[in-house]
Amino acid sequence: MHKLHCRPGDLAVAVDAVNAENVGAMVEVLRLADATTHPLAGEPGALWWVRAVGRPMAYRFPNGAVLHLAEGPVPDRCLRPIRGRDDDAPAAVPAARTLHPQPEYAR
């Protein structure tokens, strides 16, 4: 199994979604969801139970109904956490440094 993007307690942003209106939604990651008993059970990978921060998330059900819910499941592959850098994550180079490198004499 691949390393999960999120962990319980994370604040995360939805970067992909079946319902386009959910892209960009902020959520709090609560716990792993039971992937065997939910309509999203066919999704590959881990499934998180999340709480929407701000606007509710839109869920489309097999019968065509769309419900806006404060809590529900979201696949791990659709979320990116907003937190400090992990110890094993590569350090990012600030854009200003790559666009306007300092001259040798200024280092």
Short mmCIF file of N, CA and C in Angstrom, two decimals:
data_model
loop_
_atom_site.label_atom_id
_atom_site.label_comp_id
_atom_site.label_asym_id
_atom_site.label_seq_id
_atom_site.Cartn_x
_atom_site.Cartn_y
_atom_site.Cartn_z
N MET A 1 0.85 -1.18 0.00
CA MET A 1 0.00 0.00 0.00
C MET A 1 0.89 1.24 0.00
N HIS A 2 0.51 2.25 -0.76
CA HIS A 2 1.31 3.48 -0.82
C HIS A 2 1.12 4.31 0.45
N LYS A 3 2.03 5.24 0.66
CA LYS A 3 1.94 6.13 1.81
C LYS A 3 0.73 7.04 1.65
N LEU A 4 -0.04 7.18 2.71
CA LEU A 4 -1.24 8.03 2.67
C LEU A 4 -0.85 9.50 2.65
N HIS A 5 -1.65 10.30 1.95
CA HIS A 5 -1.43 11.74 1.94
C HIS A 5 -1.80 12.36 3.28
N CYS A 6 -2.88 11.88 3.88
CA CYS A 6 -3.43 12.50 5.09
C CYS A 6 -3.33 11.59 6.29
N ARG A 7 -3.59 12.20 7.45
CA ARG A 7 -3.69 11.46 8.70
C ARG A 7 -4.75 12.15 9.55
N PRO A 8 -5.33 11.43 10.52
CA PRO A 8 -6.38 12.03 11.35
C PRO A 8 -5.90 13.33 12.00
N GLY A 9 -6.79 14.33 11.99
CA GLY A 9 -6.47 15.63 12.56
C GLY A 9 -5.97 16.64 11.55
N ASP A 10 -5.61 16.19 10.35
CA ASP A 10 -5.13 17.11 9.31
C ASP A 10 -6.24 18.03 8.82
N LEU A 11 -5.86 19.23 8.46
CA LEU A 11 -6.69 20.11 7.65
C LEU A 11 -6.21 19.85 6.23
N ALA A 12 -7.14 19.62 5.31
CA ALA A 12 -6.75 19.26 3.95
C ALA A 12 -7.62 19.98 2.94
N VAL A 13 -7.13 20.04 1.71
CA VAL A 13 -7.88 20.63 0.61
C VAL A 13 -8.19 19.52 -0.40
N ALA A 14 -9.40 19.54 -0.94
CA ALA A 14 -9.79 18.58 -1.98
C ALA A 14 -9.20 19.04 -3.30
N VAL A 15 -8.33 18.22 -3.89
CA VAL A 15 -7.68 18.58 -5.15
C VAL A 15 -8.29 17.86 -6.35
N ASP A 16 -9.17 16.91 -6.07
CA ASP A 16 -9.88 16.18 -7.13
C ASP A 16 -11.20 15.71 -6.53
N ALA A 17 -12.22 15.59 -7.34
CA ALA A 17 -13.53 15.16 -6.83
C ALA A 17 -14.43 14.76 -7.99
N VAL A 18 -15.34 13.84 -7.71
CA VAL A 18 -16.35 13.47 -8.70
C VAL A 18 -17.23 14.68 -9.00
N ASN A 19 -17.63 15.40 -7.96
CA ASN A 19 -18.42 16.63 -8.11
C ASN A 19 -17.46 17.81 -8.14
N ALA A 20 -17.38 18.48 -9.28
CA ALA A 20 -16.42 19.56 -9.46
C ALA A 20 -16.54 20.65 -8.40
N GLU A 21 -17.73 20.86 -7.86
CA GLU A 21 -17.90 21.92 -6.85
C GLU A 21 -17.14 21.61 -5.56
N ASN A 22 -16.71 20.37 -5.37
CA ASN A 22 -15.96 20.01 -4.17
C ASN A 22 -14.47 20.32 -4.28
N VAL A 23 -13.97 20.52 -5.50
CA VAL A 23 -12.55 20.83 -5.66
C VAL A 23 -12.27 22.18 -4.99
N GLY A 24 -11.25 22.19 -4.15
CA GLY A 24 -10.90 23.39 -3.40
C GLY A 24 -11.52 23.44 -2.02
N ALA A 25 -12.42 22.51 -1.72
CA ALA A 25 -13.06 22.50 -0.40
C ALA A 25 -12.04 22.18 0.68
N MET A 26 -12.18 22.84 1.81
CA MET A 26 -11.34 22.58 2.97
C MET A 26 -12.06 21.60 3.87
N VAL A 27 -11.32 20.61 4.39
CA VAL A 27 -11.91 19.60 5.26
C VAL A 27 -10.98 19.29 6.42
N GLU A 28 -11.57 18.81 7.50
CA GLU A 28 -10.80 18.26 8.62
C GLU A 28 -10.87 16.74 8.49
N VAL A 29 -9.73 16.09 8.47
CA VAL A 29 -9.68 14.63 8.36
C VAL A 29 -9.94 14.04 9.74
N LEU A 30 -11.02 13.24 9.85
CA LEU A 30 -11.42 12.71 11.15
C LEU A 30 -10.88 11.30 11.40
N ARG A 31 -11.10 10.38 10.46
CA ARG A 31 -10.70 8.99 10.66
C ARG A 31 -10.80 8.25 9.33
N LEU A 32 -10.22 7.06 9.28
CA LEU A 32 -10.41 6.21 8.10
C LEU A 32 -11.87 5.77 8.07
N ALA A 33 -12.46 5.79 6.90
CA ALA A 33 -13.86 5.37 6.74
C ALA A 33 -13.90 3.88 6.43
N ASP A 34 -15.01 3.26 6.73
CA ASP A 34 -15.20 1.84 6.41
C ASP A 34 -15.52 1.74 4.92
N ALA A 35 -14.53 1.38 4.15
CA ALA A 35 -14.67 1.35 2.69
C ALA A 35 -15.54 0.21 2.19
N THR A 36 -15.93 -0.70 3.06
CA THR A 36 -16.74 -1.83 2.60
C THR A 36 -18.23 -1.56 2.65
N THR A 37 -18.66 -0.54 3.39
CA THR A 37 -20.10 -0.31 3.57
C THR A 37 -20.58 1.00 2.97
N HIS A 38 -19.76 1.66 2.19
CA HIS A 38 -20.14 2.97 1.65
C HIS A 38 -20.24 2.92 0.14
N PRO A 39 -21.08 3.78 -0.47
CA PRO A 39 -21.19 3.81 -1.94
C PRO A 39 -19.86 4.04 -2.65
N LEU A 40 -18.88 4.66 -1.97
CA LEU A 40 -17.57 4.86 -2.59
C LEU A 40 -16.66 3.65 -2.38
N ALA A 41 -17.23 2.53 -1.95
CA ALA A 41 -16.42 1.34 -1.63
C ALA A 41 -15.58 0.86 -2.81
N GLY A 42 -15.99 1.16 -4.03
CA GLY A 42 -15.22 0.74 -5.20
C GLY A 42 -14.00 1.59 -5.47
N GLU A 43 -13.84 2.68 -4.76
CA GLU A 43 -12.69 3.57 -4.95
C GLU A 43 -11.40 2.86 -4.57
N PRO A 44 -10.35 3.02 -5.37
CA PRO A 44 -9.06 2.43 -4.98
C PRO A 44 -8.42 3.23 -3.86
N GLY A 45 -7.70 2.56 -2.99
CA GLY A 45 -6.97 3.25 -1.92
C GLY A 45 -7.82 3.54 -0.71
N ALA A 46 -7.22 4.27 0.21
CA ALA A 46 -7.87 4.59 1.49
C ALA A 46 -9.00 5.60 1.31
N LEU A 47 -9.96 5.51 2.20
CA LEU A 47 -11.12 6.40 2.21
C LEU A 47 -11.18 7.06 3.58
N TRP A 48 -11.18 8.39 3.63
CA TRP A 48 -11.23 9.14 4.89
C TRP A 48 -12.64 9.63 5.16
N TRP A 49 -13.01 9.68 6.43
CA TRP A 49 -14.24 10.35 6.86
C TRP A 49 -13.80 11.75 7.25
N VAL A 50 -14.40 12.78 6.62
CA VAL A 50 -13.97 14.16 6.82
C VAL A 50 -15.14 15.04 7.24
N ARG A 51 -14.81 16.18 7.82
CA ARG A 51 -15.80 17.21 8.17
C ARG A 51 -15.47 18.45 7.34
N ALA A 52 -16.46 18.96 6.62
CA ALA A 52 -16.26 20.15 5.80
C ALA A 52 -15.99 21.36 6.69
N VAL A 53 -15.08 22.21 6.24
CA VAL A 53 -14.77 23.46 6.92
C VAL A 53 -15.32 24.56 6.02
N GLY A 54 -16.32 25.27 6.48
CA GLY A 54 -16.97 26.27 5.63
C GLY A 54 -18.20 25.66 4.97
N ARG A 55 -18.19 25.61 3.66
CA ARG A 55 -19.36 25.09 2.92
C ARG A 55 -19.41 23.57 2.97
N PRO A 56 -20.62 23.00 2.94
CA PRO A 56 -20.76 21.54 2.93
C PRO A 56 -20.26 20.94 1.61
N MET A 57 -19.96 19.67 1.64
CA MET A 57 -19.51 18.94 0.45
C MET A 57 -20.74 18.38 -0.27
N ALA A 58 -20.67 18.31 -1.60
CA ALA A 58 -21.76 17.75 -2.40
C ALA A 58 -21.49 16.28 -2.68
N TYR A 59 -22.46 15.43 -2.38
CA TYR A 59 -22.36 13.99 -2.63
C TYR A 59 -23.48 13.57 -3.57
N ARG A 60 -23.10 12.95 -4.69
CA ARG A 60 -24.07 12.44 -5.67
C ARG A 60 -24.24 10.95 -5.42
N PHE A 61 -25.47 10.52 -5.25
CA PHE A 61 -25.77 9.13 -4.95
C PHE A 61 -26.20 8.39 -6.22
N PRO A 62 -26.12 7.06 -6.21
CA PRO A 62 -26.46 6.27 -7.41
C PRO A 62 -27.85 6.57 -7.97
N ASN A 63 -28.80 6.99 -7.13
CA ASN A 63 -30.16 7.29 -7.61
C ASN A 63 -30.26 8.69 -8.22
N GLY A 64 -29.13 9.42 -8.29
CA GLY A 64 -29.10 10.75 -8.89
C GLY A 64 -29.26 11.88 -7.90
N ALA A 65 -29.64 11.58 -6.67
CA ALA A 65 -29.82 12.62 -5.65
C ALA A 65 -28.46 13.23 -5.29
N VAL A 66 -28.47 14.54 -5.07
CA VAL A 66 -27.27 15.24 -4.60
C VAL A 66 -27.60 15.83 -3.24
N LEU A 67 -26.81 15.46 -2.26
CA LEU A 67 -26.98 16.00 -0.91
C LEU A 67 -25.75 16.80 -0.54
N HIS A 68 -25.96 17.90 0.15
CA HIS A 68 -24.85 18.71 0.67
C HIS A 68 -24.72 18.38 2.15
N LEU A 69 -23.58 17.77 2.49
CA LEU A 69 -23.39 17.25 3.84
C LEU A 69 -22.17 17.86 4.50
N ALA A 70 -22.24 18.02 5.82
CA ALA A 70 -21.12 18.55 6.59
C ALA A 70 -20.03 17.50 6.80
N GLU A 71 -20.40 16.22 6.78
CA GLU A 71 -19.43 15.13 6.95
C GLU A 71 -19.68 14.06 5.92
N GLY A 72 -18.60 13.39 5.53
CA GLY A 72 -18.73 12.29 4.59
C GLY A 72 -17.37 11.75 4.19
N PRO A 73 -17.37 10.74 3.31
CA PRO A 73 -16.12 10.10 2.89
C PRO A 73 -15.47 10.82 1.72
N VAL A 74 -14.14 10.81 1.71
CA VAL A 74 -13.36 11.34 0.59
C VAL A 74 -12.14 10.43 0.41
N PRO A 75 -11.86 10.00 -0.82
CA PRO A 75 -10.68 9.17 -1.04
C PRO A 75 -9.39 9.94 -0.73
N ASP A 76 -8.42 9.24 -0.16
CA ASP A 76 -7.13 9.86 0.16
C ASP A 76 -6.49 10.49 -1.06
N ARG A 77 -6.64 9.85 -2.22
CA ARG A 77 -6.01 10.37 -3.45
C ARG A 77 -6.55 11.75 -3.83
N CYS A 78 -7.71 12.14 -3.30
CA CYS A 78 -8.34 13.42 -3.64
C CYS A 78 -7.97 14.54 -2.66
N LEU A 79 -7.19 14.23 -1.64
CA LEU A 79 -6.88 15.21 -0.59
C LEU A 79 -5.40 15.52 -0.52
N ARG A 80 -5.08 16.77 -0.17
CA ARG A 80 -3.71 17.16 0.14
C ARG A 80 -3.74 17.90 1.47
N PRO A 81 -2.94 17.44 2.42
CA PRO A 81 -2.94 18.07 3.74
C PRO A 81 -2.29 19.44 3.71
N ILE A 82 -2.69 20.28 4.64
CA ILE A 82 -2.08 21.59 4.84
C ILE A 82 -1.42 21.52 6.21
N ARG A 83 -0.13 21.29 6.19
CA ARG A 83 0.62 21.17 7.45
C ARG A 83 2.08 21.45 7.16
N GLY A 84 2.86 21.49 8.21
CA GLY A 84 4.30 21.68 8.06
C GLY A 84 4.92 20.55 7.27
N ARG A 85 6.11 20.77 6.82
CA ARG A 85 6.84 19.80 6.01
C ARG A 85 7.16 18.56 6.83
N ASP A 86 6.95 17.37 6.24
CA ASP A 86 7.35 16.12 6.86
C ASP A 86 8.87 16.01 6.83
N ASP A 87 9.44 15.28 7.77
CA ASP A 87 10.89 15.12 7.82
C ASP A 87 11.47 14.51 6.55
N ASP A 88 10.72 13.61 5.91
CA ASP A 88 11.24 12.95 4.72
C ASP A 88 10.86 13.65 3.42
N ALA A 89 10.18 14.79 3.52
CA ALA A 89 9.80 15.53 2.32
C ALA A 89 10.96 16.40 1.86
N PRO A 90 11.18 16.51 0.55
CA PRO A 90 12.26 17.37 0.07
C PRO A 90 11.94 18.83 0.35
N ALA A 91 12.96 19.58 0.68
CA ALA A 91 12.77 21.01 0.94
C ALA A 91 12.49 21.73 -0.37
N ALA A 92 11.56 22.65 -0.34
CA ALA A 92 11.23 23.44 -1.53
C ALA A 92 12.19 24.61 -1.64
N VAL A 93 12.52 24.98 -2.85
CA VAL A 93 13.35 26.15 -3.09
C VAL A 93 12.41 27.32 -3.33
N PRO A 94 12.54 28.40 -2.56
CA PRO A 94 11.65 29.55 -2.76
C PRO A 94 11.70 30.03 -4.21
N ALA A 95 10.54 30.35 -4.76
CA ALA A 95 10.46 30.77 -6.16
C ALA A 95 11.33 31.98 -6.43
N ALA A 96 11.39 32.92 -5.49
CA ALA A 96 12.20 34.12 -5.70
C ALA A 96 13.66 33.76 -5.92
N ARG A 97 14.14 32.72 -5.27
CA ARG A 97 15.54 32.32 -5.41
C ARG A 97 15.80 31.70 -6.78
N THR A 98 14.83 30.99 -7.33
CA THR A 98 15.04 30.37 -8.63
C THR A 98 14.82 31.36 -9.77
N LEU A 99 13.94 32.33 -9.57
CA LEU A 99 13.68 33.32 -10.61
C LEU A 99 14.73 34.42 -10.64
N HIS A 100 15.21 34.79 -9.45
CA HIS A 100 16.19 35.87 -9.34
C HIS A 100 17.34 35.42 -8.44
N PRO A 101 18.21 34.53 -8.94
CA PRO A 101 19.29 34.05 -8.09
C PRO A 101 20.22 35.18 -7.67
N GLN A 102 20.74 35.06 -6.45
CA GLN A 102 21.67 36.07 -5.96
C GLN A 102 22.98 35.96 -6.72
N PRO A 103 23.61 37.09 -7.01
CA PRO A 103 24.93 37.02 -7.63
C PRO A 103 25.92 36.39 -6.65
N GLU A 104 26.98 35.81 -7.17
CA GLU A 104 27.97 35.11 -6.36
C GLU A 104 28.51 35.99 -5.23
N TYR A 105 28.75 37.28 -5.49
CA TYR A 105 29.33 38.15 -4.47
C TYR A 105 28.37 38.44 -3.32
N ALA A 106 27.06 38.21 -3.51
CA ALA A 106 26.07 38.51 -2.47
C ALA A 106 25.81 37.31 -1.56
N ARG A 107 26.40 36.18 -1.86
CA ARG A 107 26.14 34.97 -1.06
C ARG A 107 26.99 34.91 0.16
#
